[in-house]
Amino acid sequence: MLILLPPSEGKAEAGTGRRLDLSKLSLPELNPAREAVLAALVDLCAGPDEAAAREALGLSEGQRGELRRNARLRAAATAPAGRIYTGVLYEALDLATLPPAAVRLARRSVLISSGLWGAVRLTDRIPPYRCPVGARLPGIGALSAYWRTALADAMAAAAGTGPVLDLRSGAYAATWAPRGAVAERTVTVRVLHERAVGGVPTRSVVSHFNKATKGRLVRDLLTAGARPRTADALVGALRELKYTVEEQPRAADRPRALDVVVTEL
């Protein structure tokens, strides 16, 4: 099983170990693309036009410190990606408290999308950075389009022959869309909150708690040692974990879309 996660804007303040070494990252076939994006980002943030750099990265004037941090990425200390990302999903996943067997499964199964790195595994050492996939960099253009080309073969290979649980947000999902047989083995998840309004059950899409629910869902799968071999088995594993799962109508050559319905947030 391959589990695809989005990154988080929230990141650790600093790494704790050696400097960045692209050659040590997973999916080494992405390194030429990573180097090009890294060079463009560092040059932009180290350049004289601060306003242009902030605009490209969607930063406010009060976030200019992010530019200084990006400018020093090549010399910055690193930490495993699983410690760098600290947002809501990763708080709910709480990797630090997983049992050893679940940690080993997470290291094999999880890939994190990134506007800067394309995709990394939990153990890949990266520095904290700011580079949303919606950014446009000089010489690179829109990162979503750039990574769509660079990721195609690498992600298809990473998917292997097993099911893919795709929990990425829309912007990151656009960087790689499963096709053909891989799409038929891919499952996407939408979280719906069900509550009574005037005595009538009502469902709504949630945002903040969508991330928390996805983090808990991954944690539960890992803790249970789930190793489904098919998309049907993955759906079954979620139901065995007591998640309320409803399938949307299926379309040929498209991922299976699930609604996970929660009553408590």
PDB file of N, CA, C and O in Angstrom, residues 122-175:
ATOM      1  N   LEU A 122       9.103   9.748   4.828  1.00  0.00           N
ATOM      2  CA  LEU A 122       9.173  10.277   6.193  1.00  0.00           C
ATOM      3  C   LEU A 122      10.596  10.377   6.707  1.00  0.00           C
ATOM      4  O   LEU A 122      10.920  11.246   7.520  1.00  0.00           O
ATOM      5  N   THR A 123      11.468   9.490   6.243  1.00  0.00           N
ATOM      6  CA  THR A 123      12.843   9.458   6.741  1.00  0.00           C
ATOM      7  C   THR A 123      13.786  10.367   5.963  1.00  0.00           C
ATOM      8  O   THR A 123      14.944  10.535   6.376  1.00  0.00           O
ATOM      9  N   ASP A 124      13.352  10.942   4.868  1.00  0.00           N
ATOM     10  CA  ASP A 124      14.222  11.814   4.078  1.00  0.00           C
ATOM     11  C   ASP A 124      14.537  13.084   4.857  1.00  0.00           C
ATOM     12  O   ASP A 124      13.627  13.748   5.373  1.00  0.00           O
ATOM     13  N   ARG A 125      15.813  13.427   4.926  1.00  0.00           N
ATOM     14  CA  ARG A 125      16.234  14.589   5.708  1.00  0.00           C
ATOM     15  C   ARG A 125      16.157  15.848   4.841  1.00  0.00           C
ATOM     16  O   ARG A 125      16.835  15.963   3.819  1.00  0.00           O
ATOM     17  N   ILE A 126      15.319  16.785   5.280  1.00  0.00           N
ATOM     18  CA  ILE A 126      15.129  18.050   4.577  1.00  0.00           C
ATOM     19  C   ILE A 126      15.165  19.192   5.598  1.00  0.00           C
ATOM     20  O   ILE A 126      14.883  18.980   6.783  1.00  0.00           O
ATOM     21  N   PRO A 127      15.491  20.402   5.161  1.00  0.00           N
ATOM     22  CA  PRO A 127      15.416  21.552   6.067  1.00  0.00           C
ATOM     23  C   PRO A 127      14.009  22.154   6.029  1.00  0.00           C
ATOM     24  O   PRO A 127      13.258  21.932   5.067  1.00  0.00           O
ATOM     25  N   PRO A 128      13.628  22.916   7.040  1.00  0.00           N
ATOM     26  CA  PRO A 128      12.372  23.669   6.962  1.00  0.00           C
ATOM     27  C   PRO A 128      12.442  24.652   5.794  1.00  0.00           C
ATOM     28  O   PRO A 128      13.497  25.210   5.505  1.00  0.00           O
ATOM     29  N   TYR A 129      11.313  24.867   5.125  1.00  0.00           N
ATOM     30  CA  TYR A 129      11.302  25.718   3.940  1.00  0.00           C
ATOM     31  C   TYR A 129       9.905  26.298   3.752  1.00  0.00           C
ATOM     32  O   TYR A 129       8.952  25.898   4.432  1.00  0.00           O
ATOM     33  N   ARG A 130       9.787  27.202   2.803  1.00  0.00           N
ATOM     34  CA  ARG A 130       8.467  27.727   2.435  1.00  0.00           C
ATOM     35  C   ARG A 130       8.394  27.771   0.914  1.00  0.00           C
ATOM     36  O   ARG A 130       9.040  28.595   0.275  1.00  0.00           O
ATOM     37  N   CYS A 131       7.625  26.860   0.334  1.00  0.00           N
ATOM     38  CA  CYS A 131       7.510  26.799  -1.127  1.00  0.00           C
ATOM     39  C   CYS A 131       6.211  26.085  -1.481  1.00  0.00           C
ATOM     40  O   CYS A 131       6.221  24.894  -1.807  1.00  0.00           O
ATOM     41  N   PRO A 132       5.074  26.772  -1.433  1.00  0.00           N
ATOM     42  CA  PRO A 132       3.801  26.127  -1.754  1.00  0.00           C
ATOM     43  C   PRO A 132       3.735  25.721  -3.216  1.00  0.00           C
ATOM     44  O   PRO A 132       4.365  26.332  -4.081  1.00  0.00           O
ATOM     45  N   VAL A 133       2.963  24.694  -3.495  1.00  0.00           N
ATOM     46  CA  VAL A 133       2.878  24.194  -4.859  1.00  0.00           C
ATOM     47  C   VAL A 133       2.207  25.200  -5.787  1.00  0.00           C
ATOM     48  O   VAL A 133       2.329  25.111  -7.012  1.00  0.00           O
ATOM     49  N   GLY A 134       1.507  26.179  -5.220  1.00  0.00           N
ATOM     50  CA  GLY A 134       0.885  27.215  -6.035  1.00  0.00           C
ATOM     51  C   GLY A 134       1.830  28.320  -6.455  1.00  0.00           C
ATOM     52  O   GLY A 134       1.431  29.250  -7.167  1.00  0.00           O
ATOM     53  N   ALA A 135       3.097  28.244  -6.046  1.00  0.00           N
ATOM     54  CA  ALA A 135       4.068  29.293  -6.365  1.00  0.00           C
ATOM     55  C   ALA A 135       4.486  29.225  -7.833  1.00  0.00           C
ATOM     56  O   ALA A 135       4.402  28.178  -8.483  1.00  0.00           O
ATOM     57  N   ARG A 136       4.957  30.368  -8.339  1.00  0.00           N
ATOM     58  CA  ARG A 136       5.566  30.454  -9.664  1.00  0.00           C
ATOM     59  C   ARG A 136       6.991  30.955  -9.470  1.00  0.00           C
ATOM     60  O   ARG A 136       7.211  32.017  -8.894  1.00  0.00           O
ATOM     61  N   LEU A 137       7.968  30.188  -9.951  1.00  0.00           N
ATOM     62  CA  LEU A 137       9.370  30.542  -9.761  1.00  0.00           C
ATOM     63  C   LEU A 137      10.009  30.920 -11.089  1.00  0.00           C
ATOM     64  O   LEU A 137       9.701  30.319 -12.133  1.00  0.00           O
ATOM     65  N   PRO A 138      10.932  31.881 -11.077  1.00  0.00           N
ATOM     66  CA  PRO A 138      11.627  32.274 -12.305  1.00  0.00           C
ATOM     67  C   PRO A 138      12.339  31.085 -12.954  1.00  0.00           C
ATOM     68  O   PRO A 138      13.030  30.320 -12.281  1.00  0.00           O
ATOM     69  N   GLY A 139      12.136  30.915 -14.233  1.00  0.00           N
ATOM     70  CA  GLY A 139      12.775  29.818 -14.955  1.00  0.00           C
ATOM     71  C   GLY A 139      12.073  28.486 -14.802  1.00  0.00           C
ATOM     72  O   GLY A 139      12.375  27.537 -15.534  1.00  0.00           O
ATOM     73  N   ILE A 140      11.147  28.397 -13.865  1.00  0.00           N
ATOM     74  CA  ILE A 140      10.413  27.157 -13.605  1.00  0.00           C
ATOM     75  C   ILE A 140       8.947  27.318 -14.005  1.00  0.00           C
ATOM     76  O   ILE A 140       8.347  26.438 -14.607  1.00  0.00           O
ATOM     77  N   GLY A 141       8.375  28.454 -13.652  1.00  0.00           N
ATOM     78  CA  GLY A 141       6.955  28.678 -13.885  1.00  0.00           C
ATOM     79  C   GLY A 141       6.123  28.117 -12.758  1.00  0.00           C
ATOM     80  O   GLY A 141       6.574  28.015 -11.614  1.00  0.00           O
ATOM     81  N   ALA A 142       4.900  27.745 -13.073  1.00  0.00           N
ATOM     82  CA  ALA A 142       3.983  27.208 -12.060  1.00  0.00           C
ATOM     83  C   ALA A 142       4.476  25.844 -11.596  1.00  0.00           C
ATOM     84  O   ALA A 142       4.672  24.933 -12.399  1.00  0.00           O
ATOM     85  N   LEU A 143       4.665  25.700 -10.286  1.00  0.00           N
ATOM     86  CA  LEU A 143       5.204  24.440  -9.761  1.00  0.00           C
ATOM     87  C   LEU A 143       4.269  23.263 -10.002  1.00  0.00           C
ATOM     88  O   LEU A 143       4.722  22.143 -10.223  1.00  0.00           O
ATOM     89  N   SER A 144       2.965  23.500  -9.953  1.00  0.00           N
ATOM     90  CA  SER A 144       2.034  22.387 -10.170  1.00  0.00           C
ATOM     91  C   SER A 144       2.228  21.777 -11.550  1.00  0.00           C
ATOM     92  O   SER A 144       2.260  20.546 -11.701  1.00  0.00           O
ATOM     93  N   ALA A 145       2.390  22.614 -12.563  1.00  0.00           N
ATOM     94  CA  ALA A 145       2.613  22.105 -13.923  1.00  0.00           C
ATOM     95  C   ALA A 145       4.000  21.485 -14.051  1.00  0.00           C
ATOM     96  O   ALA A 145       4.182  20.461 -14.725  1.00  0.00           O
ATOM     97  N   TYR A 146       4.987  22.095 -13.430  1.00  0.00           N
ATOM     98  CA  TYR A 146       6.357  21.576 -13.494  1.00  0.00           C
ATOM     99  C   TYR A 146       6.432  20.165 -12.926  1.00  0.00           C
ATOM    100  O   TYR A 146       6.995  19.252 -13.543  1.00  0.00           O
ATOM    101  N   TRP A 147       5.841  19.970 -11.750  1.00  0.00           N
ATOM    102  CA  TRP A 147       5.920  18.658 -11.115  1.00  0.00           C
ATOM    103  C   TRP A 147       5.036  17.636 -11.806  1.00  0.00           C
ATOM    104  O   TRP A 147       5.302  16.427 -11.735  1.00  0.00           O
ATOM    105  N   ARG A 148       4.006  18.085 -12.498  1.00  0.00           N
ATOM    106  CA  ARG A 148       3.144  17.135 -13.203  1.00  0.00           C
ATOM    107  C   ARG A 148       3.952  16.331 -14.217  1.00  0.00           C
ATOM    108  O   ARG A 148       3.731  15.133 -14.397  1.00  0.00           O
ATOM    109  N   THR A 149       4.894  16.992 -14.860  1.00  0.00           N
ATOM    110  CA  THR A 149       5.755  16.305 -15.819  1.00  0.00           C
ATOM    111  C   THR A 149       6.828  15.484 -15.105  1.00  0.00           C
ATOM    112  O   THR A 149       7.064  14.317 -15.434  1.00  0.00           O
ATOM    113  N   ALA A 150       7.458  16.085 -14.108  1.00  0.00           N
ATOM    114  CA  ALA A 150       8.593  15.430 -13.444  1.00  0.00           C
ATOM    115  C   ALA A 150       8.183  14.206 -12.634  1.00  0.00           C
ATOM    116  O   ALA A 150       8.956  13.249 -12.494  1.00  0.00           O
ATOM    117  N   LEU A 151       6.971  14.225 -12.087  1.00  0.00           N
ATOM    118  CA  LEU A 151       6.552  13.156 -11.178  1.00  0.00           C
ATOM    119  C   LEU A 151       5.933  11.946 -11.870  1.00  0.00           C
ATOM    120  O   LEU A 151       5.804  10.882 -11.247  1.00  0.00           O
ATOM    121  N   ALA A 152       5.550  12.070 -13.111  1.00  0.00           N
ATOM    122  CA  ALA A 152       4.718  11.054 -13.759  1.00  0.00           C
ATOM    123  C   ALA A 152       5.286   9.648 -13.611  1.00  0.00           C
ATOM    124  O   ALA A 152       4.614   8.728 -13.109  1.00  0.00           O
ATOM    125  N   ASP A 153       6.510   9.437 -14.047  1.00  0.00           N
ATOM    126  CA  ASP A 153       7.084   8.088 -14.020  1.00  0.00           C
ATOM    127  C   ASP A 153       7.451   7.645 -12.605  1.00  0.00           C
ATOM    128  O   ASP A 153       7.234   6.480 -12.229  1.00  0.00           O
ATOM    129  N   ALA A 154       7.992   8.571 -11.807  1.00  0.00           N
ATOM    130  CA  ALA A 154       8.438   8.212 -10.458  1.00  0.00           C
ATOM    131  C   ALA A 154       7.271   7.778  -9.578  1.00  0.00           C
ATOM    132  O   ALA A 154       7.368   6.800  -8.821  1.00  0.00           O
ATOM    133  N   MET A 155       6.151   8.466  -9.667  1.00  0.00           N
ATOM    134  CA  MET A 155       5.008   8.132  -8.819  1.00  0.00           C
ATOM    135  C   MET A 155       4.351   6.835  -9.273  1.00  0.00           C
ATOM    136  O   MET A 155       3.914   6.028  -8.449  1.00  0.00           O
ATOM    137  N   ALA A 156       4.286   6.627 -10.583  1.00  0.00           N
ATOM    138  CA  ALA A 156       3.715   5.379 -11.075  1.00  0.00           C
ATOM    139  C   ALA A 156       4.549   4.197 -10.592  1.00  0.00           C
ATOM    140  O   ALA A 156       4.010   3.144 -10.205  1.00  0.00           O
ATOM    141  N   ALA A 157       5.882   4.361 -10.580  1.00  0.00           N
ATOM    142  CA  ALA A 157       6.749   3.296 -10.090  1.00  0.00           C
ATOM    143  C   ALA A 157       6.575   3.096  -8.587  1.00  0.00           C
ATOM    144  O   ALA A 157       6.552   1.959  -8.097  1.00  0.00           O
ATOM    145  N   ALA A 158       6.454   4.189  -7.838  1.00  0.00           N
ATOM    146  CA  ALA A 158       6.286   4.082  -6.388  1.00  0.00           C
ATOM    147  C   ALA A 158       4.975   3.399  -6.025  1.00  0.00           C
ATOM    148  O   ALA A 158       4.878   2.731  -4.987  1.00  0.00           O
ATOM    149  N   ALA A 159       3.976   3.540  -6.872  1.00  0.00           N
ATOM    150  CA  ALA A 159       2.676   2.928  -6.596  1.00  0.00           C
ATOM    151  C   ALA A 159       2.745   1.410  -6.655  1.00  0.00           C
ATOM    152  O   ALA A 159       1.937   0.724  -6.019  1.00  0.00           O
ATOM    153  N   GLY A 160       3.716   0.875  -7.401  1.00  0.00           N
ATOM    154  CA  GLY A 160       3.864  -0.570  -7.474  1.00  0.00           C
ATOM    155  C   GLY A 160       2.613  -1.250  -7.994  1.00  0.00           C
ATOM    156  O   GLY A 160       1.954  -0.760  -8.913  1.00  0.00           O
ATOM    157  N   THR A 161       2.247  -2.367  -7.366  1.00  0.00           N
ATOM    158  CA  THR A 161       1.079  -3.127  -7.804  1.00  0.00           C
ATOM    159  C   THR A 161      -0.020  -3.162  -6.749  1.00  0.00           C
ATOM    160  O   THR A 161      -1.036  -3.827  -6.932  1.00  0.00           O
ATOM    161  N   GLY A 162       0.188  -2.453  -5.643  1.00  0.00           N
ATOM    162  CA  GLY A 162      -0.792  -2.470  -4.567  1.00  0.00           C
ATOM    163  C   GLY A 162      -1.707  -1.267  -4.603  1.00  0.00           C
ATOM    164  O   GLY A 162      -1.617  -0.412  -5.482  1.00  0.00           O
ATOM    165  N   PRO A 163      -2.592  -1.146  -3.606  1.00  0.00           N
ATOM    166  CA  PRO A 163      -3.519  -0.017  -3.564  1.00  0.00           C
ATOM    167  C   PRO A 163      -2.811   1.270  -3.169  1.00  0.00           C
ATOM    168  O   PRO A 163      -1.765   1.258  -2.510  1.00  0.00           O
ATOM    169  N   VAL A 164      -3.405   2.384  -3.576  1.00  0.00           N
ATOM    170  CA  VAL A 164      -2.892   3.714  -3.252  1.00  0.00           C
ATOM    171  C   VAL A 164      -3.979   4.464  -2.494  1.00  0.00           C
ATOM    172  O   VAL A 164      -5.105   4.600  -2.987  1.00  0.00           O
ATOM    173  N   LEU A 165      -3.657   4.938  -1.305  1.00  0.00           N
ATOM    174  CA  LEU A 165      -4.573   5.770  -0.530  1.00  0.00           C
ATOM    175  C   LEU A 165      -4.119   7.208  -0.696  1.00  0.00           C
ATOM    176  O   LEU A 165      -3.090   7.618  -0.159  1.00  0.00           O
ATOM    177  N   ASP A 166      -4.854   7.968  -1.472  1.00  0.00           N
ATOM    178  CA  ASP A 166      -4.461   9.327  -1.838  1.00  0.00           C
ATOM    179  C   ASP A 166      -5.199  10.332  -0.964  1.00  0.00           C
ATOM    180  O   ASP A 166      -6.389  10.585  -1.153  1.00  0.00           O
ATOM    181  N   LEU A 167      -4.478  10.905  -0.001  1.00  0.00           N
ATOM    182  CA  LEU A 167      -5.063  11.864   0.941  1.00  0.00           C
ATOM    183  C   LEU A 167      -4.567  13.288   0.679  1.00  0.00           C
ATOM    184  O   LEU A 167      -4.718  14.157   1.526  1.00  0.00           O
ATOM    185  N   ARG A 168      -3.998  13.521  -0.485  1.00  0.00           N
ATOM    186  CA  ARG A 168      -3.474  14.852  -0.808  1.00  0.00           C
ATOM    187  C   ARG A 168      -4.602  15.852  -1.011  1.00  0.00           C
ATOM    188  O   ARG A 168      -5.693  15.497  -1.460  1.00  0.00           O
ATOM    189  N   SER A 169      -4.322  17.104  -0.718  1.00  0.00           N
ATOM    190  CA  SER A 169      -5.254  18.181  -1.022  1.00  0.00           C
ATOM    191  C   SER A 169      -5.229  18.447  -2.520  1.00  0.00           C
ATOM    192  O   SER A 169      -4.342  18.005  -3.241  1.00  0.00           O
ATOM    193  N   GLY A 170      -6.229  19.198  -3.004  1.00  0.00           N
ATOM    194  CA  GLY A 170      -6.415  19.380  -4.435  1.00  0.00           C
ATOM    195  C   GLY A 170      -5.202  19.895  -5.171  1.00  0.00           C
ATOM    196  O   GLY A 170      -4.847  19.388  -6.243  1.00  0.00           O
ATOM    197  N   ALA A 171      -4.527  20.899  -4.631  1.00  0.00           N
ATOM    198  CA  ALA A 171      -3.386  21.493  -5.318  1.00  0.00           C
ATOM    199  C   ALA A 171      -2.265  20.490  -5.492  1.00  0.00           C
ATOM    200  O   ALA A 171      -1.587  20.456  -6.531  1.00  0.00           O
ATOM    201  N   TYR A 172      -2.043  19.662  -4.498  1.00  0.00           N
ATOM    202  CA  TYR A 172      -0.973  18.667  -4.593  1.00  0.00           C
ATOM    203  C   TYR A 172      -1.419  17.454  -5.404  1.00  0.00           C
ATOM    204  O   TYR A 172      -0.598  16.826  -6.087  1.00  0.00           O
ATOM    205  N   ALA A 173      -2.694  17.123  -5.348  1.00  0.00           N
ATOM    206  CA  ALA A 173      -3.200  16.021  -6.168  1.00  0.00           C
ATOM    207  C   ALA A 173      -3.032  16.331  -7.650  1.00  0.00           C
ATOM    208  O   ALA A 173      -2.887  15.421  -8.470  1.00  0.00           O
ATOM    209  N   ALA A 174      -3.029  17.613  -7.999  1.00  0.00           N
ATOM    210  CA  ALA A 174      -2.890  18.004  -9.403  1.00  0.00           C
ATOM    211  C   ALA A 174      -1.495  17.730  -9.945  1.00  0.00           C
ATOM    212  O   ALA A 174      -1.296  17.722 -11.163  1.00  0.00           O
ATOM    213  N   THR A 175      -0.506  17.512  -9.073  1.00  0.00           N
ATOM    214  CA  THR A 175       0.860  17.275  -9.554  1.00  0.00           C
ATOM    215  C   THR A 175       1.048  15.861 -10.084  1.00  0.00           C
ATOM    216  O   THR A 175       2.001  15.597 -10.811  1.00  0.00           O
TER     217      THR A 175
END
